[in-house]
Coordinates of C-alpha atoms and ligand atoms in Angstrom, one line a residue:
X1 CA -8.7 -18.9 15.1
X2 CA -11.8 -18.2 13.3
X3 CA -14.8 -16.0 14.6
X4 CA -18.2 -15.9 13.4
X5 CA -21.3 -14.9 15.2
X6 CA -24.2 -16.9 16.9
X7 CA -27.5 -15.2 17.3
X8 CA -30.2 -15.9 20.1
X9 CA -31.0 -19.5 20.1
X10 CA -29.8 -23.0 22.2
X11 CA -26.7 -23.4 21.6
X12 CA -26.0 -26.7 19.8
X13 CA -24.0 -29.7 20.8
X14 CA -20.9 -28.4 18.9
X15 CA -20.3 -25.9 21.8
X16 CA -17.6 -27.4 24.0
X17 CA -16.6 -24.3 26.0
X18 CA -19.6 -21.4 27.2
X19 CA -17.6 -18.0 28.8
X20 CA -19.6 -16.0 31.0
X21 CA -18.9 -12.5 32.6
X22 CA -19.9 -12.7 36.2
X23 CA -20.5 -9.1 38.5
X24 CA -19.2 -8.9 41.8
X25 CA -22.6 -7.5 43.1
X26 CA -25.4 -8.5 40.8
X27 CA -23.3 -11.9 40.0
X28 CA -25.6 -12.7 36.5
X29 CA -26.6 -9.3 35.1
X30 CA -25.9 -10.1 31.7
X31 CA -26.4 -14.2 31.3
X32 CA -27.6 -14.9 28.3
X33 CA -31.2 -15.9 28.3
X34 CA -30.2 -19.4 27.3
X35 CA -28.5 -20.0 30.8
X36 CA -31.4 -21.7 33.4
X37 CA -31.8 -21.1 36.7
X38 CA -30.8 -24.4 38.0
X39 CA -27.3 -23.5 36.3
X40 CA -27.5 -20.3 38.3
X41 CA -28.3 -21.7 41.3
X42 CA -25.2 -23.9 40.9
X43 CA -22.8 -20.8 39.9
X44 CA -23.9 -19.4 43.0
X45 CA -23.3 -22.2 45.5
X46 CA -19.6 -22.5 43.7
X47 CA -19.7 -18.7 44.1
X48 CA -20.4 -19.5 48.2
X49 CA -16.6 -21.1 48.7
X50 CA -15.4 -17.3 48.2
X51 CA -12.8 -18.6 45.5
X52 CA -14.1 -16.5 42.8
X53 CA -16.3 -13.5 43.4
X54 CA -16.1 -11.9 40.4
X55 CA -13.7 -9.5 40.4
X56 CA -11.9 -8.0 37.2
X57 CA -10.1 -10.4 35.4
X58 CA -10.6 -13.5 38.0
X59 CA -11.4 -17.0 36.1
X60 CA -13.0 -20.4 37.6
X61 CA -13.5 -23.2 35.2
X62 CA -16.7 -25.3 36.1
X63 CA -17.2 -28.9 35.0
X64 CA -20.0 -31.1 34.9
X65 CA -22.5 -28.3 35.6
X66 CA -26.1 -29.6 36.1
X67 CA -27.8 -29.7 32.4
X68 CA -24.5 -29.0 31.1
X69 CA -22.9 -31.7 31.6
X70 CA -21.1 -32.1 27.8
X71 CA -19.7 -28.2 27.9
X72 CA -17.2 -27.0 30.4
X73 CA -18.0 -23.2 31.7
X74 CA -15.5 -20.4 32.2
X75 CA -16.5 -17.7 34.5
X76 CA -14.8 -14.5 34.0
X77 CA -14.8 -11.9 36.6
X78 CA -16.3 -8.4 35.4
X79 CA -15.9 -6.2 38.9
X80 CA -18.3 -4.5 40.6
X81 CA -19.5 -2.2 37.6
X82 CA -21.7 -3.1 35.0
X83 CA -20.7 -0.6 32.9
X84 CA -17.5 -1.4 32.4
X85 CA -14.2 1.0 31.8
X86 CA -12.8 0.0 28.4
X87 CA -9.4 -0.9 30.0
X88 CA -11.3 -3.4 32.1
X89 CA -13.1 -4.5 29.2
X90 CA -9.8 -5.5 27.8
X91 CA -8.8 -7.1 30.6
X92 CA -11.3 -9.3 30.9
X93 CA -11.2 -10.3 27.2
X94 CA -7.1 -11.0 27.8
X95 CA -8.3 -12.8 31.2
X96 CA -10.7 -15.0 29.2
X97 CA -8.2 -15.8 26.6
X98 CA -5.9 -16.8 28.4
X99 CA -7.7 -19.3 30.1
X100 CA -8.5 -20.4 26.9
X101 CA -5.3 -21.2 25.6
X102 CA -4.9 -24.0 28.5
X103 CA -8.2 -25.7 28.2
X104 CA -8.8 -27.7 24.8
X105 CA -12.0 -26.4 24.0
X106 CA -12.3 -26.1 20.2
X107 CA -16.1 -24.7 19.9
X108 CA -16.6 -21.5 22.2
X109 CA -19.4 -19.3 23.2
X110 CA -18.8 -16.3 24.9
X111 CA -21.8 -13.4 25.3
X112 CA -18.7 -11.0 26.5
X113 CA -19.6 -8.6 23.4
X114 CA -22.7 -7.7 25.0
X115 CA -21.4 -5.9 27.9
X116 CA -22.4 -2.3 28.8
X117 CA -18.6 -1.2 27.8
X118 CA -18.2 3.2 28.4
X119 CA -17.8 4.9 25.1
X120 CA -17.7 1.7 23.0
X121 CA -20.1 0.8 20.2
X122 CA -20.4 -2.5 19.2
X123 CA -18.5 -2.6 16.1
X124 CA -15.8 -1.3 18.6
X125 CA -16.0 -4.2 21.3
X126 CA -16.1 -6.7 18.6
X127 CA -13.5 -5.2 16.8
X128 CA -11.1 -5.1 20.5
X129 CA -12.7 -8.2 21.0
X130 CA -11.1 -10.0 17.6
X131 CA -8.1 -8.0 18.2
X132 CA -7.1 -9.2 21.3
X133 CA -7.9 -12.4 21.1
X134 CA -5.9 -13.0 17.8
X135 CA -2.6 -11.2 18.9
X136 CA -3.0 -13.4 21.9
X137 CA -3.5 -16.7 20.4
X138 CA -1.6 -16.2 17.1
X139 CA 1.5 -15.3 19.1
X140 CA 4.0 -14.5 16.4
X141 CA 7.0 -16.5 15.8
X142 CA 9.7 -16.0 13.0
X143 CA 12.7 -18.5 13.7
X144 CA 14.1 -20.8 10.8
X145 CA 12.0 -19.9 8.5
X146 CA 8.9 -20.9 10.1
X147 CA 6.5 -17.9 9.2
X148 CA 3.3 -17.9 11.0
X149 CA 1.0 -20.4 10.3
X150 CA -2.0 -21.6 12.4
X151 CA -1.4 -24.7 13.9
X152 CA -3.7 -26.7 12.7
X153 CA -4.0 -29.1 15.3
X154 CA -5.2 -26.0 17.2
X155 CA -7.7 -24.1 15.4
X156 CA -10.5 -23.0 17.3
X157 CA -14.2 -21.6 16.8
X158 CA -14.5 -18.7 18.5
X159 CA -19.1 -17.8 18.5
X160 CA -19.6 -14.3 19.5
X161 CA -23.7 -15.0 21.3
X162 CA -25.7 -11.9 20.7
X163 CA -29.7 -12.0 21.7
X164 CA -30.1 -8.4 19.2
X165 CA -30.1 -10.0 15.4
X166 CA -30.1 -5.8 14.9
X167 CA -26.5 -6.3 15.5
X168 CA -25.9 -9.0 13.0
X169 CA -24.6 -7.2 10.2
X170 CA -22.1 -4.8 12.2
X171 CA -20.6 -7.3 13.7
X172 CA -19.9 -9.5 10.7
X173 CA -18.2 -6.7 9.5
X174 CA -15.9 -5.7 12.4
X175 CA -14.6 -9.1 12.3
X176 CA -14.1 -9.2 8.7
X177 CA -12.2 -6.1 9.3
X178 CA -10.7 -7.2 11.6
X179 CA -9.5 -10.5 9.4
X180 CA -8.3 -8.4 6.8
X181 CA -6.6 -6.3 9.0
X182 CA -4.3 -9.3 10.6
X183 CA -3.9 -10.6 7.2
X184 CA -2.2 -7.5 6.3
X185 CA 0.3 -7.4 9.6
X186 CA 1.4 -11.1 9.2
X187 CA 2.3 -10.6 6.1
X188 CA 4.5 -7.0 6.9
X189 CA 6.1 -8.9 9.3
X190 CA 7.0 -11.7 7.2
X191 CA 8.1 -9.4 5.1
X192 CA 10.3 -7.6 7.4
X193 CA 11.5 -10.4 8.9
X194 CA 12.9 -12.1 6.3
X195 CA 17.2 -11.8 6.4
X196 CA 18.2 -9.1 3.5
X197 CA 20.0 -12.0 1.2
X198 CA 16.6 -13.1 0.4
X199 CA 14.4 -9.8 1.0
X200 CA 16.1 -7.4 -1.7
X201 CA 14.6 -4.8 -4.1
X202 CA 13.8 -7.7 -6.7
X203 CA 11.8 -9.7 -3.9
X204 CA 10.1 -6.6 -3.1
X205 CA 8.6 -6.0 -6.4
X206 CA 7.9 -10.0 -6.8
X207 CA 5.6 -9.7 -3.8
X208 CA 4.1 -6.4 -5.2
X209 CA 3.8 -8.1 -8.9
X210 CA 1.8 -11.5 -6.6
X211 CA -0.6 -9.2 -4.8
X212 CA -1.5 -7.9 -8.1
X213 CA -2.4 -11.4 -9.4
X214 CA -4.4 -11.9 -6.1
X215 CA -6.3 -9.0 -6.3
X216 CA -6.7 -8.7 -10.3
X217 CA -9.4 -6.7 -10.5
X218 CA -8.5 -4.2 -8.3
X219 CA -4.4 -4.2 -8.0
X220 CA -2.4 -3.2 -11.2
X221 CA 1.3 -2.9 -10.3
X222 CA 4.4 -1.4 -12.3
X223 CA 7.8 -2.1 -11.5
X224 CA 10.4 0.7 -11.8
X225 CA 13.9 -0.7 -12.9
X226 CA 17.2 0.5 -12.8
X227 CA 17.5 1.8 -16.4
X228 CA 13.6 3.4 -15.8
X229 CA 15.0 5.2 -12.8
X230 CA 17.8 6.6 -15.1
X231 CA 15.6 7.7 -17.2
X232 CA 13.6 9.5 -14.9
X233 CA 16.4 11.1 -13.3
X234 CA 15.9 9.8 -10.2
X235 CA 19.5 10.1 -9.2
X236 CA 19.7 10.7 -5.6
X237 CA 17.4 7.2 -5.0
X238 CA 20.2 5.3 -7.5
X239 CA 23.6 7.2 -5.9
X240 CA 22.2 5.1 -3.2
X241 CA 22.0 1.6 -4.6
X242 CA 25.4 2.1 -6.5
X243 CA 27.0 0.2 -3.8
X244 CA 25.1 -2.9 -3.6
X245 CA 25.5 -5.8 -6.6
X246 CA 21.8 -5.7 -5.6
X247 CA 19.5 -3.5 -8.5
X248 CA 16.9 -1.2 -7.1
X249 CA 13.4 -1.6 -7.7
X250 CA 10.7 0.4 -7.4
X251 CA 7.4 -1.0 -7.2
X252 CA 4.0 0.9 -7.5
X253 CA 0.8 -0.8 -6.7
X254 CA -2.1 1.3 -7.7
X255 CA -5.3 0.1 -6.0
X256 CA -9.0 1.1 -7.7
X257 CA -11.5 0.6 -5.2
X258 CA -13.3 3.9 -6.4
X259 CA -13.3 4.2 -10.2
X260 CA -15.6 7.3 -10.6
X261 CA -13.3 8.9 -8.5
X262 CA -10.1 8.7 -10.3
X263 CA -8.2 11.5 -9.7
X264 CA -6.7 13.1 -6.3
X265 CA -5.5 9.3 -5.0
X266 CA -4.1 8.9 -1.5
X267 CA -0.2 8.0 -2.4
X268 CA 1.4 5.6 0.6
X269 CA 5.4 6.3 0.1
X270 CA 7.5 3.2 2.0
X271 CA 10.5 3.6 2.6
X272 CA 12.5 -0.3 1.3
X273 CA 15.8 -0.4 2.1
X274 CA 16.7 -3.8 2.8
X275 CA 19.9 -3.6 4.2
X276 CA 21.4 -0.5 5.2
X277 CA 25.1 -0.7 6.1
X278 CA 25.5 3.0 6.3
X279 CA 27.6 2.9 3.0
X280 CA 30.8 4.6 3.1
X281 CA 29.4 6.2 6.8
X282 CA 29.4 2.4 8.0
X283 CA 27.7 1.8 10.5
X284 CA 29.0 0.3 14.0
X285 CA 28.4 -3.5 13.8
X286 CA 26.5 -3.6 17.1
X287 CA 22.5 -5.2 16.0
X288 CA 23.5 -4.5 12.5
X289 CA 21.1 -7.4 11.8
X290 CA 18.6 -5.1 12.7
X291 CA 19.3 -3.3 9.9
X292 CA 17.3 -5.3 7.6
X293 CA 14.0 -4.1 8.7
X294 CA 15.1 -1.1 6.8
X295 CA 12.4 -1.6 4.5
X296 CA 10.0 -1.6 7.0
X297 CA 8.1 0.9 5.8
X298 CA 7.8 -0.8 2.4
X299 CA 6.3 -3.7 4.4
X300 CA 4.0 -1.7 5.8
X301 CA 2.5 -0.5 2.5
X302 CA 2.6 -3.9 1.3
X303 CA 0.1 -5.1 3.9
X304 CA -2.0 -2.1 3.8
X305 CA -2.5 -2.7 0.1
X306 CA -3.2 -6.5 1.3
X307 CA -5.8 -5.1 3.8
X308 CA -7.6 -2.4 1.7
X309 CA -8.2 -4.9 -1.0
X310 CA -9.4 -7.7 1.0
X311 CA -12.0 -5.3 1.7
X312 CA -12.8 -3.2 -0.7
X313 CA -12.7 0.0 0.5
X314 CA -14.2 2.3 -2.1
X315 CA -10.9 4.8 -1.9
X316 CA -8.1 5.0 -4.5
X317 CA -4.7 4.2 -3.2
X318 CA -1.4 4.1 -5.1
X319 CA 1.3 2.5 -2.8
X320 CA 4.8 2.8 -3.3
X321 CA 7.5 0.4 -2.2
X322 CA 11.0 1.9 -2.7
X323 CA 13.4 -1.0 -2.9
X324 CA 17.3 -0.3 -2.8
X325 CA 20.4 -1.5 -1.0
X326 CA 22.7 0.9 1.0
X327 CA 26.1 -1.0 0.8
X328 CA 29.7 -0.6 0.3
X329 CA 30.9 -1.2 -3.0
X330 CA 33.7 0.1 -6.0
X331 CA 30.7 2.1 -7.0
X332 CA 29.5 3.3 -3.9
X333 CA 28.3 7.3 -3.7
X334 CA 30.6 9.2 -1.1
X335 CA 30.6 11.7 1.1
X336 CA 31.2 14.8 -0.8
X337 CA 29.9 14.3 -3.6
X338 CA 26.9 16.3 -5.5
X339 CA 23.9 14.7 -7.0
X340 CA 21.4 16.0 -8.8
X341 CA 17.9 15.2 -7.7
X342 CA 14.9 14.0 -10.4
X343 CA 13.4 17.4 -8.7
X344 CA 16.5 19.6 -9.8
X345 CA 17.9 20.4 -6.2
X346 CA 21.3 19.5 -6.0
X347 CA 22.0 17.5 -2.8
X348 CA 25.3 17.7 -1.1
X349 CA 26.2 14.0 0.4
X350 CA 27.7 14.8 3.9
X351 CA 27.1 11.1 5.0
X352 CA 25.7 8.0 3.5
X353 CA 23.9 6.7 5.9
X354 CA 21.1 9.5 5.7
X355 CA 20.5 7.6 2.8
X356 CA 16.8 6.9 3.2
X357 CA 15.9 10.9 2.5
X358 CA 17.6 10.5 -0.5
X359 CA 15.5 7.7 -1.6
X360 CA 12.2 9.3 -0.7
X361 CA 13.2 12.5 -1.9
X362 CA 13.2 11.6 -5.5
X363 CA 9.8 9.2 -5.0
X364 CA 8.1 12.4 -3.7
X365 CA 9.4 14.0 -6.9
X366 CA 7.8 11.4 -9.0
X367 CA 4.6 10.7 -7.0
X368 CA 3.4 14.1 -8.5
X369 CA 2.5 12.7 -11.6
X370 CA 0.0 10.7 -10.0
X371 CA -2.2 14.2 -9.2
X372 CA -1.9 12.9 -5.2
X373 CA -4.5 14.2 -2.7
X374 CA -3.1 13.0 -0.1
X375 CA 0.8 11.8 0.6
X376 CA 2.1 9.8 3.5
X377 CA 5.3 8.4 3.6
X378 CA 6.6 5.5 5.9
X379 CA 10.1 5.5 7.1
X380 CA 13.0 3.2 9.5
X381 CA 14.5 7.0 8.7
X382 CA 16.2 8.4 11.9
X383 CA 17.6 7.2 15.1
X384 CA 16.8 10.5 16.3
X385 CA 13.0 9.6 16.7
X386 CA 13.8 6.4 18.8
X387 CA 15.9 8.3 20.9
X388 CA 12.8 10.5 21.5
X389 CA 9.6 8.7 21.3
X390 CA 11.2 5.1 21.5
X391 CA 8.8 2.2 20.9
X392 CA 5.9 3.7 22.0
X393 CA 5.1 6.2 19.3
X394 CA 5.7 6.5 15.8
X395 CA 6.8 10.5 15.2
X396 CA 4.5 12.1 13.1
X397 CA 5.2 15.0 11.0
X398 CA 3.0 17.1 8.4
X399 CA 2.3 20.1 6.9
X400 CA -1.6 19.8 7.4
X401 CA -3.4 20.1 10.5
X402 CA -6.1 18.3 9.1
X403 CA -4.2 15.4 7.9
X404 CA -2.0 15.3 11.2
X405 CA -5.4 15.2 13.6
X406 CA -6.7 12.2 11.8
X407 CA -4.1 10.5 11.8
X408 CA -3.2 11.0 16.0
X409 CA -6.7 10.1 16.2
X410 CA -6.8 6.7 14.2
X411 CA -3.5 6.1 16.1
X412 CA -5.8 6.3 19.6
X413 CA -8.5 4.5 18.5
X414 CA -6.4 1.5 16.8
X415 CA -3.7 1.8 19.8
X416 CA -0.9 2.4 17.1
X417 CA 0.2 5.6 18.5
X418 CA 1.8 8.4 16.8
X419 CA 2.9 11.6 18.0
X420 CA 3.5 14.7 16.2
X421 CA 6.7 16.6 15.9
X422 CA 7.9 20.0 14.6
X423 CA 8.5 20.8 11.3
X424 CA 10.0 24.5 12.0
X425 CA 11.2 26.2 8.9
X426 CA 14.5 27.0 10.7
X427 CA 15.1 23.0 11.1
X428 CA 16.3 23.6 7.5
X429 CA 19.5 26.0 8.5
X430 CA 21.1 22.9 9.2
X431 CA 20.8 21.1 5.7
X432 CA 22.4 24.2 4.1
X433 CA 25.7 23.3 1.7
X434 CA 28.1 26.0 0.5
X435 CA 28.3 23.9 -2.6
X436 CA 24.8 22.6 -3.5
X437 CA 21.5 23.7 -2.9
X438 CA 20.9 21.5 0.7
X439 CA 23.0 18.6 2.3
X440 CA 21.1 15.5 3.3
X441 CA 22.6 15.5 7.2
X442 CA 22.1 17.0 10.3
X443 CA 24.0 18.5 13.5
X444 CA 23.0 16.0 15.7
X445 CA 19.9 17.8 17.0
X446 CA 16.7 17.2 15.9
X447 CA 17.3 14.9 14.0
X448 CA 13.8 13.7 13.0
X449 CA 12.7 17.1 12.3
X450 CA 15.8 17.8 10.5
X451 CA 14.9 15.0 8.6
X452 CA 11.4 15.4 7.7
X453 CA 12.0 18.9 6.8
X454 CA 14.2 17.9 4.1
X455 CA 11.3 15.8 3.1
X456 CA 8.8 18.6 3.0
X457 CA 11.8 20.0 0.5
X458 CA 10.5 17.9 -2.3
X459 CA 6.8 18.0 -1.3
X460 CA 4.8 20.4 -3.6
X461 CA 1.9 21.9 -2.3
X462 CA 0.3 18.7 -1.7
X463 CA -1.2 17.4 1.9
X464 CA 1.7 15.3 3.1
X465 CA 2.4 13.3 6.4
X466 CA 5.7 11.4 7.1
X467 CA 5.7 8.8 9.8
X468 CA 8.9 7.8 10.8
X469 CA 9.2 4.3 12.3
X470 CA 12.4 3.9 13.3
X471 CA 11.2 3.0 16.9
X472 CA 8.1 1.5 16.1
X473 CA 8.4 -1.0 13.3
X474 CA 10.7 -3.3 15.2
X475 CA 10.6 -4.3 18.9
X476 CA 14.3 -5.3 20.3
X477 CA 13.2 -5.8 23.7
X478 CA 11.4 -9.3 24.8
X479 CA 10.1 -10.2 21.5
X480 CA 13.3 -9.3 19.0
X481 CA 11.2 -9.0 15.7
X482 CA 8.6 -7.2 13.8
X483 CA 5.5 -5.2 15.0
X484 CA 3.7 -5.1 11.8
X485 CA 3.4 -1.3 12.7
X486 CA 1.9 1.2 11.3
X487 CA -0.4 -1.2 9.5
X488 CA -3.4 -0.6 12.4
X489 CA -2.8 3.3 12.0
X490 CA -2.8 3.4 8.5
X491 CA -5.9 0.6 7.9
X492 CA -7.8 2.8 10.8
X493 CA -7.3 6.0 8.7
X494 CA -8.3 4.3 5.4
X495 CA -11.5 2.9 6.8
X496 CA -12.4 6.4 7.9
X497 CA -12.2 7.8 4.2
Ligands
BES501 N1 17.8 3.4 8.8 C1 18.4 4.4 9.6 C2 17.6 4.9 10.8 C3 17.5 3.9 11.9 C4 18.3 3.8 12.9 C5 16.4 3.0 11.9 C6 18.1 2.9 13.9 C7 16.2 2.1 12.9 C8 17.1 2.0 13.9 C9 18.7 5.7 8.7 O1 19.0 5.4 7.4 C10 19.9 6.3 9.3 O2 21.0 5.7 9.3 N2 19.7 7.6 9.8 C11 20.8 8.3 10.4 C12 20.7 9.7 9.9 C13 21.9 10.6 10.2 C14 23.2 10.0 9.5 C15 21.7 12.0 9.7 C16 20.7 8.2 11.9 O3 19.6 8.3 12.4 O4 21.7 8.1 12.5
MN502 MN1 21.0 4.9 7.2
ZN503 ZN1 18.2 3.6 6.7

């Protein structure tokens, strides 16, 4: 699907397919000039049969219309208002889309993007205009290993008609955010998609050490290994990859859109576990598949990174994916046992499978040596916050108001929702340990704010959000896969810095 923009003039031959909004009351307030009278004397005779009277969302396709005779014309129904609400707006774009999709036009115009729509600019309709149209036609699909691809027998030219050439340049640049933005989720969900014996650690910082030879002059990555890790002390992140013949990886892509600026970088945390088992605290084996989008919130930084250097942004971003296998093994950590953190705080283990804390824990430890600004980690991390906001909202927790409203907002404005959750200091009685300085489980309440407050344990005094994505990242109902979420929220939130 491609998208480009087609100011004021005739449209050409090319043009196989013009889509028209039509009002219920004042049927062609917004025609675009090119659009005669005898062709609206014809709309209206059609309009005369009382088939389609324009309301929301009603289609008619029109053939052989006088003068026209080469294009087919797709009326769309806008309703009685011609300032439209911004959920009619959408409708109308899903309406015209999908009317689309069964007609073999390859070369469309559509004047839709003019449209009085409330409280909408026009980088906004263009950008929900892009949107919906792509997640409509490029309807993702992972089954044998068939990643999404275009089908190229079915690409189609999509010309946005405007009669302003004032509105050139911001349009141009909603859709190219809007193609950078898509090019980040496809590949998250490739990412997350992919079955755990292929996406491991190693695999992970392979696709880290390829974006960096994509993006050369502004990606420089640096993989963590094993032996680093020990080094570094980063033992509650290795206690958990013990199990797994798998090696842990840690890979850090440090993104330089802003050179003058160097210090005080936003640092994006993703959590990467590619299988989690549980360990020792197995899991049940009911969707245990599932479990590989463990790493979804590695994916996630993965295609933000994609997305921010497709375009530029003139911010500095260092994104973390923290790869590691929680598996049962002769080595495997246990319950009981005492580790000692790269931060210093001894952690009892009370059960394995609050393994992805552990993980993050030590990665917050050792994102301080980056001098962050800003820290948001993205986690699969509890059950708990799929229990409570399910697949609606990703749970939001942070120890900025600041930080927290920005980020609910760009949620509402890119429709990748979050919602905020407590972090109460007394969410922390329940992590306390008789034998180290905090335990890394909970008493089955709270559990996401349990969770995140032993998080904010190893956050210095730093602005921090955590996102936990349990719910969000992966859709089991109709279409069991990937959501390529929070990449929107995240991308919306960046482009606002
Ligand atoms: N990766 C899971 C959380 C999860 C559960 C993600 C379901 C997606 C769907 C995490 O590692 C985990 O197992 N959390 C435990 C924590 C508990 C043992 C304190 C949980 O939520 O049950
Ligand atoms: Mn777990
Ligand atoms: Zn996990």
């Amino acid at each position: 699907m491609n998208f480009s923009v087609f100011v004021n003039y005739e449209p050409d031959k090319l043009i196989d397919c013009i889509v028209l909004g039509i009002f219920e009351l004042n049927p062609f307030s917004y025609l675009p000039n090119f659009i005669s009278d005898q062709v609206k004397i014809y709309i209206s005779k059609i309009m005369k049969y009382g088939d389609f009277q324009g309301q929301i969302g009603q289609t008619l396709v029109l053939y052989n219309v006088p003068t026209m005779t080469k294009k087919r014309i797709l009326l769309i129904g806008c309703g009685k208002n011609i300032n439209l609400s911004e959920s009619h707006y959408k409708k109308i774009i899903k309406a015209c889309i999908k009317n689309l999709v069964s007609i073999r036009a390859k070369y469309i115009l559509c004047s839709l993007i003019n449209y009085n729509v409330l409280h909408l600019n026009m980088y906004r309709k263009v950008r929900f205009f892009v949107e919906i149209s792509k997640e409509f036609l490029n309807f993702y699909e992972f089954k044998n290993f068939k990643f999404l691809h275009e089908n190229p027998d079915d690409q189609r030219y999509f010309f946005l008609y405007i009669e302003n050439i004032k509105k050139l340049a911001i349009i141009k640049l909603a859709i190219k955010h809007v193609d950078a933005i898509f090019k980040g989720i496809i590949r998250t969900k490739n990412l997350c998609n992919m079955p755990s014996n292929i996406c491991n650690a190693k695999y992970l910082s392979e696709k880290s050490k390829s974006l960096q030879l994509e993006y050369p002059n502004l990606l420089n990555t640096n993989i963590i290994s094993k032996r680093e890790m020990e080094k570094l002390k980063m033992n509650a992140y290795l206690s958990v990859s013990y199990g797994s013949y798998n090696e842990p990886f840690m890979s850090i892509i440090r993104y330089t859109g802003n050179p003058e600026r160097n210090s005080y970088p936003i640092v994006l945390i993703g959590k990467g576990v590619t299988f989690d088992s549980g360990g020792l605290s197995i899991k049940p084996s009911r969707n245990l598949d599932e479990m590989k989008y463990d790493m979804s919130g590695a994916a996630t930084v993965y295609g933000v990174m994609t997305t921010i250097s497709e375009l530029q942004l003139p911010i500095n971003v260092i994104g973390i994916l923290a790869g590691c296998d929680n598996m049962i093994g002769q080595n495997s950590y246990r319950p009981g046992d005492i580790i000692t953190s790269m931060s210093g705080k001894k952690i009892e283990i009370l059960n394995t499978d609050a393994e992805g804390r552990l993980i993050l824990c030590d990665v917050l430890t050792y994102s301080n040596r980056f001098n962050p600004g800003i820290i948001i980690d993205i986690a699969t991390l509890t059950g708990a916050c799929t229990v409570a906001l399910g697949e609606i909202y990703t749970g939001l927790m942070s120890n900025n108001e600041q930080l927290a409203q920005d980020l609910i907002n760009a949620g509402k404005i890119s429709n990748d929702l979050v919602w905020r959750l407590p972090l109460h200091t007394n969410y922390s009685k329940d992590l306390q340990s008789s034998v180290a300085d905090l335990n890394n489980s909970d008493k089955g309440l709270a559990g996401a704010s349990v969770a995140a407050c032993f998080l904010s344990k190893f956050v210095n005094n730093d602005l921090w959000a955590h996102l936990d994505i349990a719910g969000t990242a992966w859709s089991s109902s109709k279409m069991k896969g990937a959501t390529g979420r929070p990449n929107k929220l995240l991308c919306e939130y960046l482009l606002n810095k």
